[in-house]
Each structure stands twice: as structure tokens, then as C-alpha cells.
XYZ file of C-alpha atoms in Angstrom:
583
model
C 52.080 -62.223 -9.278
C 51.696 -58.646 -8.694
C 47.962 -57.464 -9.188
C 47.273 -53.671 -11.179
C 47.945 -51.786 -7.971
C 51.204 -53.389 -6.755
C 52.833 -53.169 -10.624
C 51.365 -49.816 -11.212
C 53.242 -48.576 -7.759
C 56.494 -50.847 -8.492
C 56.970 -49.474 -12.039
C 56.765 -46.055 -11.026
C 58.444 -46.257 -7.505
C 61.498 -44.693 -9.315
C 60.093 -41.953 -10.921
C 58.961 -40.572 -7.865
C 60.446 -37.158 -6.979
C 60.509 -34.387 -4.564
C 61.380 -31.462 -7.321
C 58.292 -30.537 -7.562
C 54.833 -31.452 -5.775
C 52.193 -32.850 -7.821
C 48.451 -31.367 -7.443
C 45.038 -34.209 -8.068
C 41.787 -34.515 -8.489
C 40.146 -37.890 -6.914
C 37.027 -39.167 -9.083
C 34.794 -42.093 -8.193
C 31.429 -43.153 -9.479
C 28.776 -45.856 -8.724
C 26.120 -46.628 -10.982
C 24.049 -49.071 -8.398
C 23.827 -48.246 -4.543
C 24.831 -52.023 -3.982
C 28.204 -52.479 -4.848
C 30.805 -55.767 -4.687
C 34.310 -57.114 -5.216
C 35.771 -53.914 -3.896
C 33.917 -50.696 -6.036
C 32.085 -49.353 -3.287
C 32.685 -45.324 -3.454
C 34.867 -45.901 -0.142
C 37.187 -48.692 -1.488
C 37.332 -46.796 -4.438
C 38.718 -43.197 -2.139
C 41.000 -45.960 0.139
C 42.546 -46.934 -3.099
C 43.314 -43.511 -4.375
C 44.149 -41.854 -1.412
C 46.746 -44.488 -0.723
C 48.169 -44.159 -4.247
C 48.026 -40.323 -3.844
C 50.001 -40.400 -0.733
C 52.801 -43.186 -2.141
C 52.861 -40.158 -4.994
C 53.552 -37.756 -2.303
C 50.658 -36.135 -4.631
C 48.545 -33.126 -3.107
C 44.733 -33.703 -3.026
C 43.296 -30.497 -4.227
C 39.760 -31.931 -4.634
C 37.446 -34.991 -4.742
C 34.465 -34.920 -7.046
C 31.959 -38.557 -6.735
C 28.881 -39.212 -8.917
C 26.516 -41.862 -7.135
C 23.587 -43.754 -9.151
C 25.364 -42.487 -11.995
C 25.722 -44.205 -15.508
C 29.004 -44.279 -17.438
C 27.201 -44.259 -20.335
C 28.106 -40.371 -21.230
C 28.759 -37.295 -19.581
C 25.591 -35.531 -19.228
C 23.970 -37.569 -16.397
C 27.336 -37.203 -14.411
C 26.960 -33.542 -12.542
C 30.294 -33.990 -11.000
C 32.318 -34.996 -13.578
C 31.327 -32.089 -15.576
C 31.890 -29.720 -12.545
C 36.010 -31.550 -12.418
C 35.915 -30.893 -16.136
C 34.979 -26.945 -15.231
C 37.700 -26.476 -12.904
C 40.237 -28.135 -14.772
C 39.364 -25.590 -17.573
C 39.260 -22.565 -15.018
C 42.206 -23.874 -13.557
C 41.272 -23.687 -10.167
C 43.636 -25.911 -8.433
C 46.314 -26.077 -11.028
C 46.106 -30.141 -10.544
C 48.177 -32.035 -12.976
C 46.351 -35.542 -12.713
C 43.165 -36.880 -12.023
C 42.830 -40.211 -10.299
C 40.398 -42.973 -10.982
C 39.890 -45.852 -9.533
C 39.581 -48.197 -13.090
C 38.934 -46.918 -16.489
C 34.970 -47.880 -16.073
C 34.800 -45.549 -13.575
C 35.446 -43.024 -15.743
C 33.253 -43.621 -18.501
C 32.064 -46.299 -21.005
C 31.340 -44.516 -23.819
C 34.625 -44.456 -26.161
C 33.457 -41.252 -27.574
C 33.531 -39.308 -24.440
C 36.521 -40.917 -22.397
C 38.502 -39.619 -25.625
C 36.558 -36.346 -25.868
C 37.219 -35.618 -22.237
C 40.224 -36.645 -21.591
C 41.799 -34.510 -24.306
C 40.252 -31.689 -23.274
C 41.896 -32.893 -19.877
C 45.069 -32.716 -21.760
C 44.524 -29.295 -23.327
C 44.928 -28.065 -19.243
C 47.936 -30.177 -18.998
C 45.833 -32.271 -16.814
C 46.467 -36.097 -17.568
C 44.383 -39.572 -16.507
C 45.470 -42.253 -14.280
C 43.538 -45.301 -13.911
C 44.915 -46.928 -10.392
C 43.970 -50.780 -10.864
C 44.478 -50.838 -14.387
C 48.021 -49.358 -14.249
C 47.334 -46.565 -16.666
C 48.981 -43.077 -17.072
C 47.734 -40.810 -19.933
C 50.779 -38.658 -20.099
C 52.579 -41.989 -21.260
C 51.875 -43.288 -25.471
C 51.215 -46.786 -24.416
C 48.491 -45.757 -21.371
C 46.550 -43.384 -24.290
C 46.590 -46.238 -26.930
C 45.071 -48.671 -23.674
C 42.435 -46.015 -22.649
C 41.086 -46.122 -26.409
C 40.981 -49.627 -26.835
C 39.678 -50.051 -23.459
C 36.874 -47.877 -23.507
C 35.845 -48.969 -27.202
C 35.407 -53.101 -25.502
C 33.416 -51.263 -22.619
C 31.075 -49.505 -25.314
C 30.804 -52.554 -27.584
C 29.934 -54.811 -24.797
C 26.980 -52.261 -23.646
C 25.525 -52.275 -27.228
C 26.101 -56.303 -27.189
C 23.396 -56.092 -24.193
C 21.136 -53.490 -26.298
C 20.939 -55.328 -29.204
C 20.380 -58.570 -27.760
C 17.533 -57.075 -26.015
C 16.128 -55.838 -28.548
C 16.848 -59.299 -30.626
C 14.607 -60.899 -27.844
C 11.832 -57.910 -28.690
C 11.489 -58.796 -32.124
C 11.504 -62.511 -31.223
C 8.279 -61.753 -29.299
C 6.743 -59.364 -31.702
C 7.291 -62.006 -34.425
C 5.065 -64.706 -32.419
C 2.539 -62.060 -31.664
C 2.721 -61.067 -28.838
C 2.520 -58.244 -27.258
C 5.875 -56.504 -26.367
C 5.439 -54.969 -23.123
C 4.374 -51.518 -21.652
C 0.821 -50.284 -21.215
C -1.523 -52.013 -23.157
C -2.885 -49.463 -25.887
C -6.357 -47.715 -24.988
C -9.089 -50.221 -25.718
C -7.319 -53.112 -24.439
C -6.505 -54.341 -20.973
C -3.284 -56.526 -20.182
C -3.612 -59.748 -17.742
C -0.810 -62.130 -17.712
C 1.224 -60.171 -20.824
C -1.729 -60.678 -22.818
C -3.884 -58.123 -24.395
C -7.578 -58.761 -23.929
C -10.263 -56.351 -24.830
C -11.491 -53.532 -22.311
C -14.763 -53.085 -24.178
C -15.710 -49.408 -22.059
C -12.625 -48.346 -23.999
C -12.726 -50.437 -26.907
C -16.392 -48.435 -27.757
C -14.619 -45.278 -28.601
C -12.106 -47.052 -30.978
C -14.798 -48.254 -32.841
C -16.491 -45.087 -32.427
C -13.099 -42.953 -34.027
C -12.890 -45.642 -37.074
C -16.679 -44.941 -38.001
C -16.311 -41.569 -37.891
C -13.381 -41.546 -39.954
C -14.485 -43.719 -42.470
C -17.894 -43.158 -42.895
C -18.494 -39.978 -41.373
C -16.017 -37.718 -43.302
C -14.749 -36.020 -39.914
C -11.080 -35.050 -39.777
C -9.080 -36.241 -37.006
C -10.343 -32.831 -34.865
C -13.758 -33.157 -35.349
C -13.289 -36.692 -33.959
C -11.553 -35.579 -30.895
C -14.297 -33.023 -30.496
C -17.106 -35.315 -30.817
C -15.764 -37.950 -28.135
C -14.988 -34.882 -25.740
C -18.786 -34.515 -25.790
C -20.373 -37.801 -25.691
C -17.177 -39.864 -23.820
C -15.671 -39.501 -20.476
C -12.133 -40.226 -21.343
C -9.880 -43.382 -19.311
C -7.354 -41.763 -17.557
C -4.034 -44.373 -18.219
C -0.788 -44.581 -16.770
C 1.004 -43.523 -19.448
C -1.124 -40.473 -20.216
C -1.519 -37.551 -18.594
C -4.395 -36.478 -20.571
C -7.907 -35.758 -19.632
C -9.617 -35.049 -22.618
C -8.913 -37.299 -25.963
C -6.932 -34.947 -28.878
C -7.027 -35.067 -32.380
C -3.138 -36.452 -31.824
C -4.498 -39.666 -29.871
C -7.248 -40.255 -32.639
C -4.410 -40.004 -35.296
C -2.454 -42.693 -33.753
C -5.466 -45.105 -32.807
C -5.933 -44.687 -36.845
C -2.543 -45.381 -37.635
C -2.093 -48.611 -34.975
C -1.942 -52.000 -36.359
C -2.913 -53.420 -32.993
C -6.511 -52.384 -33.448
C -7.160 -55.333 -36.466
C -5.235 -57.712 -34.326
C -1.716 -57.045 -35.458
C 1.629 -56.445 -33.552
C 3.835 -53.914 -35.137
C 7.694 -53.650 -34.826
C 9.704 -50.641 -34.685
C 7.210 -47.956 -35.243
C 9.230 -45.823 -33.458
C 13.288 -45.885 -33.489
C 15.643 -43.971 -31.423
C 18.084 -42.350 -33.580
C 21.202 -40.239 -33.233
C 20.475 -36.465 -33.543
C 22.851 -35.106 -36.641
C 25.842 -33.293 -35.229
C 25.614 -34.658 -31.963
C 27.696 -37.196 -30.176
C 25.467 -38.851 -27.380
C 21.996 -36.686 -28.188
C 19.331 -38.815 -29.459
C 15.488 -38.925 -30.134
C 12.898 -40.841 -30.915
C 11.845 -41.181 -34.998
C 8.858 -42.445 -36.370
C 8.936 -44.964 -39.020
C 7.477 -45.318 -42.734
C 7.956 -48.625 -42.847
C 8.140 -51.776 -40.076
C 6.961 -55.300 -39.947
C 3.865 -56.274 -38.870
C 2.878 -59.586 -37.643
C -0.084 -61.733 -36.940
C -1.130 -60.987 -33.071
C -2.920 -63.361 -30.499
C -4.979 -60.659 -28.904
C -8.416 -59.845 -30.490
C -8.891 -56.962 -33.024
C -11.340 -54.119 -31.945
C -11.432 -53.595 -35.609
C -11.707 -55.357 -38.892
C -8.933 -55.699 -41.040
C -10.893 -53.744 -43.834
C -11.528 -50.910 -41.737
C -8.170 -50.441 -40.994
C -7.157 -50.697 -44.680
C -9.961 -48.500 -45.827
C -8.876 -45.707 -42.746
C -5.467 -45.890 -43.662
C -6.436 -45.260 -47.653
C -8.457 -42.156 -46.571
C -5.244 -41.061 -44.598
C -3.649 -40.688 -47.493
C -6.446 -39.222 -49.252
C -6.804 -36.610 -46.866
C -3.140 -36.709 -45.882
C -2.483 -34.123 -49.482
C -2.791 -30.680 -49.469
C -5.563 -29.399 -51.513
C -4.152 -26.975 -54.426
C -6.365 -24.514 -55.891
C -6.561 -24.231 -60.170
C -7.699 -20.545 -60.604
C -7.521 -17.515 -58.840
C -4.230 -18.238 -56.780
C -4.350 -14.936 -55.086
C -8.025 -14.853 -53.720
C -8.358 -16.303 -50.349
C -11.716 -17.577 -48.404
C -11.463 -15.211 -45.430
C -13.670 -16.245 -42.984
C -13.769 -20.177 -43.801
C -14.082 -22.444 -41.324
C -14.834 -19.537 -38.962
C -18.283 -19.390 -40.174
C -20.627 -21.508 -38.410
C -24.030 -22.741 -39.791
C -26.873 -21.352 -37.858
C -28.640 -24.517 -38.087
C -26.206 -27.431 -37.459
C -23.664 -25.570 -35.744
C -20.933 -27.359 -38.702
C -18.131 -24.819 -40.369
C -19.078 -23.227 -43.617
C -17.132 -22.815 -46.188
C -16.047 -20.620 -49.399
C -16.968 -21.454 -52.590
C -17.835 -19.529 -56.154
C -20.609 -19.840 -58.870
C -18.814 -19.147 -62.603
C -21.345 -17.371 -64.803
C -20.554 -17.785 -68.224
C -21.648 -15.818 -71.073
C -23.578 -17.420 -74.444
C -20.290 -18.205 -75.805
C -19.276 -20.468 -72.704
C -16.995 -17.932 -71.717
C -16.316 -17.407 -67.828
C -17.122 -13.602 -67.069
C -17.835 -13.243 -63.666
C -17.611 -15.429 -60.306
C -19.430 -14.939 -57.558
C -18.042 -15.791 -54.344
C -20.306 -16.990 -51.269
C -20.135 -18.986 -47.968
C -21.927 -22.288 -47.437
C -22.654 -25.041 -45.177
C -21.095 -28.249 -45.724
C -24.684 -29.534 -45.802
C -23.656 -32.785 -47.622
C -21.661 -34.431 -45.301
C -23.092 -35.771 -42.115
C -22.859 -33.999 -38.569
C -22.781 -35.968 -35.637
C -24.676 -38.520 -37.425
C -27.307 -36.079 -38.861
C -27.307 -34.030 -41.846
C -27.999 -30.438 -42.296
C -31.095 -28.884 -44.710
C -29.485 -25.357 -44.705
C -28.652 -24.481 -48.471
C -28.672 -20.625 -47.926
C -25.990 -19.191 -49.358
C -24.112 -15.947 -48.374
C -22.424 -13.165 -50.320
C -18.670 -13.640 -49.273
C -18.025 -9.606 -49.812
C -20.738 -8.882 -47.389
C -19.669 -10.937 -44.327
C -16.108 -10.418 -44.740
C -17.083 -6.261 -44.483
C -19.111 -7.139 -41.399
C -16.592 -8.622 -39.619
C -13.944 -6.094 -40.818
C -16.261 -3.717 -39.575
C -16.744 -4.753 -36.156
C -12.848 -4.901 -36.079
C -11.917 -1.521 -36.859
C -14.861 -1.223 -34.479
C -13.082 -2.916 -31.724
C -10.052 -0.789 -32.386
C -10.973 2.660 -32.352
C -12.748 2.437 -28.525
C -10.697 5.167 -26.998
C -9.743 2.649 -24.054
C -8.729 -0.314 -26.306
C -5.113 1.185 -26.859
C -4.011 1.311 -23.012
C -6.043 -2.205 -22.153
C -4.236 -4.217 -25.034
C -1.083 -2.606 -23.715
C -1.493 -3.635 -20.412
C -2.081 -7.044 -21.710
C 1.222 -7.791 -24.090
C 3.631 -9.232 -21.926
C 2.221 -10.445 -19.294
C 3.131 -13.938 -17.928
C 0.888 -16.993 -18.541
C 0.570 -19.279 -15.247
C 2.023 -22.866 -16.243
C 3.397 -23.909 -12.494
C 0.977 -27.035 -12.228
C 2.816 -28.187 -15.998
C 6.147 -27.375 -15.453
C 5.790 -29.494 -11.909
C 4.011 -32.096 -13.718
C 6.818 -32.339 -16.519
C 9.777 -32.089 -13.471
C 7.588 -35.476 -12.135
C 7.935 -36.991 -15.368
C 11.324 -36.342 -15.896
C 12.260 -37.083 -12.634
C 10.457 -40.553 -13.541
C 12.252 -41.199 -16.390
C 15.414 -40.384 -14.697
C 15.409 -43.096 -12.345
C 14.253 -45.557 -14.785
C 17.413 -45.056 -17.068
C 19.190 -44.898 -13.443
C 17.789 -48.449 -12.618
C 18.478 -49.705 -16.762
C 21.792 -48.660 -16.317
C 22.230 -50.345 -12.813
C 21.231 -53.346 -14.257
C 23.317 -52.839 -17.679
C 26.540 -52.678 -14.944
C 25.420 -55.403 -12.733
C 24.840 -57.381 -16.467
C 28.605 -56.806 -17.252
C 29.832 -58.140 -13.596
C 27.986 -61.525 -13.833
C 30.564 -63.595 -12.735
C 30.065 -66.513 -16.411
C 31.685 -69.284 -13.920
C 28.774 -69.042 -11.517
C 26.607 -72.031 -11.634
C 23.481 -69.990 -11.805
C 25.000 -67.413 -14.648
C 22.523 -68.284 -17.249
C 19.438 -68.318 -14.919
C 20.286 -64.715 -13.468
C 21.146 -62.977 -16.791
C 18.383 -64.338 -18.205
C 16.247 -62.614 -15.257
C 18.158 -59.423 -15.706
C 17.483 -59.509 -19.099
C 13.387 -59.907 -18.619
C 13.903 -57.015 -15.947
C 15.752 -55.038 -18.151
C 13.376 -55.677 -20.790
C 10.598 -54.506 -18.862
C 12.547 -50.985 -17.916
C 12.884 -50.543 -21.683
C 9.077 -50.720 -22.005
C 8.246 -47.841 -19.004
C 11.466 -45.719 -20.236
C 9.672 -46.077 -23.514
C 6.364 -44.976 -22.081
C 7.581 -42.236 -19.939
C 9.211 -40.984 -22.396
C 6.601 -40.047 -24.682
C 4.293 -38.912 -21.873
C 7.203 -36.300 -21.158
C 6.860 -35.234 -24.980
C 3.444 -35.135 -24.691
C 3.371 -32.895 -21.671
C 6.451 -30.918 -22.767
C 4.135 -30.287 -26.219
C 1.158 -28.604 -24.398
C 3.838 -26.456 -22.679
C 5.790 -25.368 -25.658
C 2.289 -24.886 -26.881
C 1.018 -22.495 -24.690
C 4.478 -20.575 -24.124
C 4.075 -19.854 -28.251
C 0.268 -19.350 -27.790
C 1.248 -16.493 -25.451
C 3.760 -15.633 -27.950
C 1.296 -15.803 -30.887
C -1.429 -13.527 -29.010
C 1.116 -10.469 -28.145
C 1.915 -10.103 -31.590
C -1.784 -10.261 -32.430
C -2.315 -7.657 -29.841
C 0.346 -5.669 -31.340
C -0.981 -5.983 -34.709
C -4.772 -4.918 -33.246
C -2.783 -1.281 -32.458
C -2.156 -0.640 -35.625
C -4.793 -2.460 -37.305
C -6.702 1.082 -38.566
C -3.079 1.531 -40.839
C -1.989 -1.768 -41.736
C -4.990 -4.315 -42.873
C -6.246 -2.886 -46.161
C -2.485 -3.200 -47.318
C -2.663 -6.648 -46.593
C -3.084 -9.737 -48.915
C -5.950 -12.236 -48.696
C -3.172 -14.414 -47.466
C -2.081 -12.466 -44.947
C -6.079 -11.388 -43.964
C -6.795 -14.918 -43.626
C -3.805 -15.827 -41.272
C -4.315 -12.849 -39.221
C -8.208 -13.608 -38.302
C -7.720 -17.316 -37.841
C -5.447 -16.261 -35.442
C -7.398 -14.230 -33.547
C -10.735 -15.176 -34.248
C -12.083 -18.554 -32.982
C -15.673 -18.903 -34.621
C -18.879 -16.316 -35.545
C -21.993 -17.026 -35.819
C -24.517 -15.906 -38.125
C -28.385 -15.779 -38.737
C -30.313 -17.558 -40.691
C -31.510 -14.752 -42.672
C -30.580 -10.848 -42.812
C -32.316 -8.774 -40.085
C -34.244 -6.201 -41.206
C -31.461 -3.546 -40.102
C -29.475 -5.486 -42.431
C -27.434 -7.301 -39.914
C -25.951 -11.228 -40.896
C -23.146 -11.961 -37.529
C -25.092 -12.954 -34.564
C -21.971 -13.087 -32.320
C -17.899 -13.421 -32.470
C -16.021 -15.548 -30.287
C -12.286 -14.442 -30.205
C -9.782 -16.710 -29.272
C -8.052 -14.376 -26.162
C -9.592 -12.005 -24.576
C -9.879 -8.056 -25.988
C -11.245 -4.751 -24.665
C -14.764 -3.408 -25.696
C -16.876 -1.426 -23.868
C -15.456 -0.990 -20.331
C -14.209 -4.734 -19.848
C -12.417 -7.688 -21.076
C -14.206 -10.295 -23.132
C -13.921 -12.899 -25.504
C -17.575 -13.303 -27.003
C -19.530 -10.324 -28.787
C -23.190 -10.831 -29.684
C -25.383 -8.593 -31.420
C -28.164 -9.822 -30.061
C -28.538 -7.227 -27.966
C -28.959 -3.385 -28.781
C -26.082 -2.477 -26.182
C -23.854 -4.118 -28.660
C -25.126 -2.666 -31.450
C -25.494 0.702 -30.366
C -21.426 0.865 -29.104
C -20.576 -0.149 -32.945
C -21.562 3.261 -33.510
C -20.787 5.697 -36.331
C -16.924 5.286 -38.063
C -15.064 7.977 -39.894
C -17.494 9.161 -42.566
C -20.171 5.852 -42.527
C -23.022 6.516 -41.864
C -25.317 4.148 -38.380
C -27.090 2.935 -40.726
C -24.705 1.826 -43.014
C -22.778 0.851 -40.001
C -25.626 -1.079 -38.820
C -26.257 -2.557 -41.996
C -22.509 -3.958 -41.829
C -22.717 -5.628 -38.513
């Protein structure tokens, strides 16, 4: 019996000719650095080399990916560079050589995709030990059947993972990865770790009973809890984004929750995917111990959706509430907020509103409420803080300083290194799930000990999943904060460009477009409890970058001080004291 090498070279042995000499390219690829039954990178070059002299075929180059998954293109660096000089023509090659199909891809998609773009460059496959030539009809119908039954049988492994997930999540327990924060895992059980388990308590009374957003929540653990630094999170401080999901976790009231996240195909792509978050997955009864009760979590996830619609005003669609939320109480420190007092005539009829800032004295404060009822003129404090604005703006300095300032570049080295880490991380996880995947598919099923070892590969493999899993959303995480900061920097130069011109442009604005523009730049002001005999309400601005005033850089003004007053001096045609009275 002749194996694939010895009919491959017998049925061609009579086409060979000496017309005209034929150009290659040699690929190989390993996807584990422990290779058997003859793949090793240097069988796989013996094999080729051999062929490509029996050819009388001239080797123009050799291109190897090791470590590397078949399971697309992207992860293989040389195979894409082969790909490039094919389509540059570099060598004029008219084949490339492969040791077997597998080595030069398992995904059905690509082998096709690349290979005809192969053929485009008159550039055609041949697969050595399978006997396989691409320039022939028969060897392009076996290349797509063959790399379709290498693709299938990857996603046979997937899914039955994944099966064997479900199985486990259906029994309750838990599924493997880090245990969620306020729970510690021994043995692949989840037991609580009560010096975490305190603050999920802590962010479901809050959110329940103490009317604070998921922000406010964040803020008040910041101050009163030292946060657990975990594997999978690279976060010191706790976010309004980790209170959110604690909220939204059905682990907390002793549940274990399916397919809350599902990696989907990106639209328009053909091996790009990313990770989805469900509306709907099963839940089932866990074996761990909740941190919360079952009615807590029902009663935080009905406030969710309370709070989770956008409020729509009923009357006055074009007025705006300038400063809310920017306002802080002088007393309690909470944001204040716009609201208006209808008059109405003796008919009943509405005839005049009055507008005016307040504290949100009826809901509770870090577990205190606040006695401050004043309430303040909104037309008054928006003109102060307009006023110390166009204040800002007309120092003769401010000009070159806010120039000097647009542009420049934002330091986020100790980040990006971070992220490379992560991804780095992630990359040699999918590089060892992949390793196993092929050493999965070579199982030899005659082996007396087949079903013990795939069944240990498949636990292993299992576990990979879980820290890919992980890794992979402490890379979005981290990738997040530096998107977040690149379009912070982005945000404050067109601020600063918009400060230039501020004199021309802001009394053509809308309230809309007022509001936007100080909640961008503005990050809270404070006010005092009554009107100063000058007639002065803001006690101090904090701004949320820092901007020229005086002769330096700062981010806080107070007017606490007569220096500070004083330099708001006379505008235009105002008059100090008016001035004064404005500020």
C-alpha cells in the first residue's frame, strides 16, 4: 500500500518537467511545542524539502508559525506575511507547500478565503501527505470538504464543553473562574468571605433603601471601604460599573446563572467576535450561601428598572436646569437640584413659574438627612457662575496658557503596559486552549486509557475557558479606562477651545447646549448658606481640568478670600459692585 507521500510522488512522477522551473513557498505550523507521530516543525521541512527537490522545485522562501492555532488567520504572523508576498509578488512562486491540510488552517472559512486569494497570484496549494494539488478540480473540492470536518470537529469539542458547563450550572454549582467578590472558593465551592461579603450587603442597602444611584454607591464605599484587590481585577477603587453588576448578579441570593454573557459573531465579520450580554438566561438553585435575600434582590432589580427610564419632562421642553447636580448643599455636601413653584392666578390659571435650586433634603445622605430647605433663585446663580466665566476668560494671559495646553499628550505608559500584560495573558491562554483543542483531536480512540485522558483534557480545557473568560474582561476593563482618558483628553481640548471664544459664542447658545458645556467643564460649586452682605452666593468652583487665572494653573476657585474677589474685577460696562454682587 502506498501511504499519501509515495502516491502523491508516483501520480505525478510523469508530469514532471524541465520546461520551465517551478518557484515555492514552504509553510509549517505547530500549535503545541510537544509534537508526535511525525509533525514536529523539522519532519514537517524534511518532508517538503524532499518533495520540493523530487519537483526539481526552487525554494524561494520558508515562512513557520510555532504555538500557533489553526483556528484563523490572525494569530498566524507568518502566514499573513506568505500571504503579503504572494500579493507583492516577491518571488514569483507558483506553489506553496504544506505539510497536511491542518497545517494550513482549520477554519473552512479561511482555508477557502486564502487560498483563493492564493489563486488570484496564480499561486496554488499543495498538501504533501494528503496528496492534494489546488490547481487540479478534484484537490479544490478535497480542500473544502476537508477543512469543513476539521472546523466541525473543533466546534464538536466547544459545544460539548460547554454542554458539560450547563450540566454543572444546572446542579448548582459553581462554574469555574474567580469566585465573585464576597465569596471565597475552596474545593470548587463558593463559601462566604464575610470582609467582602460586608460591602455587598452594604451596596444592596444603599440601593434599596437609601435611594443612591449606582455612583453615589461607588462613592460612598471609596470612603468608608478599603477595596479587595482580586485576580481578575485590576481595580483599586470600587466603580459605579462593579456596583451595577453586584446588583444585577444572581449569585448574591444563592443562585447560579447561565449564559449571562455570550460570545457572538461581530456582523460583517468572518472570525471577529465579542462578548454580548444577555436579557434573558436560566437561573438555577445554587449550593453556596446567599449574601443576600431573595427579596432584596427582587426588590433591587424592580428599582433597576424604575430608575433604569429616562425621566421626560411635561412643560417647558426648552428650559434647562443649568447648574443641577453641580450645586452642592452647603450643609450636607448632597447635589441640589432645579425645580419651579407655578403661581396661579384666582382663576387657577398658571401665570408665572419661578425657577430655584434645592437640596434633595428628603432623601437620606450617608445615612443622615439634611434640614436645609433654603431655596435659591435659579437666574441668580446661573449669572454668578456665568460671571466668573467670562471672568476667567478675559485675563489677558488666559488666551496663550489655554493654548499652550490643547494638544498636549496625556501620560498613559503604566496602562498601556498594564493592558500589553493582559493581553499578553490572554494570548497564551487561547495558545494553551488551542494546544489542548489539537492534542484533543490526536487522541489516539484505540488507546486503552482514551476516555480517562479526554476526559482530563476536557476538565483542563474547561478550566482555560474560565481564566480566558476572566482575562478577558479584565482587558475590557482596562482597555475602558484607557479609551476613557484618551477621549477625556479629547473632550477637554475642545472645551479649551470653546473657553477662547466663549466672550462670542455662549449667549447664542441653548439651555441645552449651556448645560452640556458646564457639566463638561465644571465638576461641582459650592455655595453659602445665605447671601453675603456684598451680595455674593458661590463659595468656590471646582473645574474638572485645570485653567489659567491669576498667574497660574488651577482647578479650584474660592471666594473666600478677597484676592479672589478683587481679580473678578470690573467687566465691560458692570459696575464692582454689581460685579461683586454676581460672584
Amino acid at each position: 500500500m502506498y501511504n499519501g507521500w509515495d502516491r502523491f510522488v508516483y501520480c505525478n512522477q510523469v508530469r514532471r518537467t524541465t520546461t520551465k522551473t517551478k518557484r515555492c513557498y514552504l509553510y509549517t505550523r505547530v500549535s503545541t511545542a510537544i509534537q508526535v507521530d511525525g509533525f514536529s516543525l523539522e519532519a514537517q521541512r524534511e518532508k517538503l524539502r524532499k518533495y520540493a527537490e523530487f519537483q526539481e522545485m526552487v525554494i524561494a522562501g520558508e515562512y513557520c508559525d510555532e504555538g500557533k492555532s489553526g483556528k484563523n488567520i490572525q494569530g498566524r504572523p507568518e502566514f499573513q506575511r506568505m500571504l503579503q508576498d504572494i500579493e507583492d509578488g516577491r518571488d514569483n512562486v507558483d506553489f506553496v507547500l504544506v505539510f497536511k491540510l491542518s497545517r494550513f488552517g482549520r477554519n473552512a472559512a479561511d482555508v477557502l478565503s486564502s487560498l483563493q486569494k492564493m489563486q488570484d497570484y496564480g499561486v496554488n496549494l499543495i498538501c504533501v501527505e494528503d496528496g492534494i494539488d489546488s490547481s487540479k478540480d478534484a484537490g479544490k473540492l478535497m480542500i473544502s470538504v476537508l477543512s469543513a470536518v476539521a472546523e466541525i470537529e473543533r466546534e464538536n469539542i466547544r459545544t460539548q464543553t460547554m454542554a458539560g458547563r450547563e450540566q454543572k450550572a444546572r446542579e448548582g454549582k459553581w462554574n469555574g473562574g474567580f469566585a465573585p467578590y464576597g465569596y471565597k472558593l475552596e474545593n470548587g465551592e463558593l463559601l462566604i468571605a464575610e470582609d467582602e461579603a460586608e460591602v455587598i450587603r452594604v451596596i444592596y442597602d444603599k440601593f434599596i433603601h437609601g435611594c443612591m444611584g449606582s455612583s453615589k454607591i461607588a462613592e460612598y464605599l471609596n470612603a468608608h471601604y478599603q477595596k479587595k484587590k482580586r485576580q481578575n481585577n485590576t481595580l483599586d477603587l470600587f466603580s459605579s460599573n462593579f456596583v451595577r453588576k453586584a446588583l444585577e448578579n444572581p449569585v448574591y441570593m444563592g443562585k447560579i446563572a447561565y449564559g449571562r454573557r455570550a460570545t457572538e459573531k461581530i456582523p460583517g465579520t468572518r472570525n471577529e467576535f465579542h462578548i454580548v450580554h444577555q436579557d434573558e438566561y436560566p437561573v438555577y438553585e445554587g449550593q453556596h450561601e446567599a449574601i443576600v435575600s431573595e427579596e432584596d434582590w427582587e426588590l433591587a432589580r424592580q428599582r433597576r428598572e424604575e430608575t433604569g427610564k429616562p425621566w421626560e419632562k411635561v412643560y417647558n421642553l426648552e428650559r434647562e436646569n443649568l447648574l443641577s447636580g453641580l450645586l452642592r448643599c452647603p450643609v450636607c455636601g448632597a447635589g441640589m437640584y432645579g425645580n419651579v413653584n407655578r403661581k396661579k392666578n384666582k382663576k387657577g390659571e398658571f401665570y408665572k413659574d419661578y425657577y430655584y435650586y434645592t437640596c434633595k433634603h428628603r432623601l437620606s445622605v450617608d445615612g443622615h438627612r439634611c434640614d436645609f430647605k433654603r431655596q435659591f433663585s435659579q437666574e441668580k446663580l446661573n449669572s454668578a457662575v456665568e460671571e466668573i466665566i467670562y471672568c476667567l476668560v478675559n485675563n489677558p494671559k488666559f488666551e496663550a496658557a489655554i493654548r499652550e495646553k490643547i494638544g498636549q499628550r496625556i501620560d498613559t505608559h503604566e496602562l498601556e503596559e498594564e493592558l500589553a500584560e493582559l493581553q499578553q495573558q490572554l494570548r497564551q491562554k487561547n495558545g494553551a486552549k488551542d494546544k489542548l483543542g489539537d492534542l484533543m483531536d490526536r487522541l489516539d480512540v484505540t488507546d486503552p486509557h482514551y476516555e480517562r485522558k479526554y476526559a482530563d483534557m476536557e476538565s483542563r480545557l474547561d478550566r482555560l475557558y474560565d481564566e480566558i473568560s476572566a482575562t478577558e474582561e479584565a482587558v475590557a476593563v482596562l482597555q475602558t479606562r484607557l479609551d476613557n482618558l484618551l477621549q477625556e483628553k479629547f473632550n477637554v481640548d475642545q472645551v479649551y477651545q470653546f473657553l477662547l471664544y466663549f466672550d462670542q459664542l455662549y449667549a447664542h447658545f441653548t439651555d441645552s447646549e449651556k448645560k452640556k458645556f458646564l457639566n463638561s467643564f465644571i465638576d461641582r460649586i459650592e455655595i453659602y448658606p445665605e447671601e453675603q452682605p456684598d451680595g455674593r452666593l458661590v463659595r468656590s468652583i471646582r473645574f474638572k481640568f485645570p485653567v489659567w487665572f491669576g498667574e497660574g494653573y488651577t482647578s479650584d476657585l474660592s471666594w473666600d478670600n478677597e484676592t479672589t474677589v478683587s481679580t473678578c474685577a470690573q467687566r465691560g460696562n458692570m459696575s464692582t459692585a454689581s460685579a461683586r454682587a454676581r460672584v
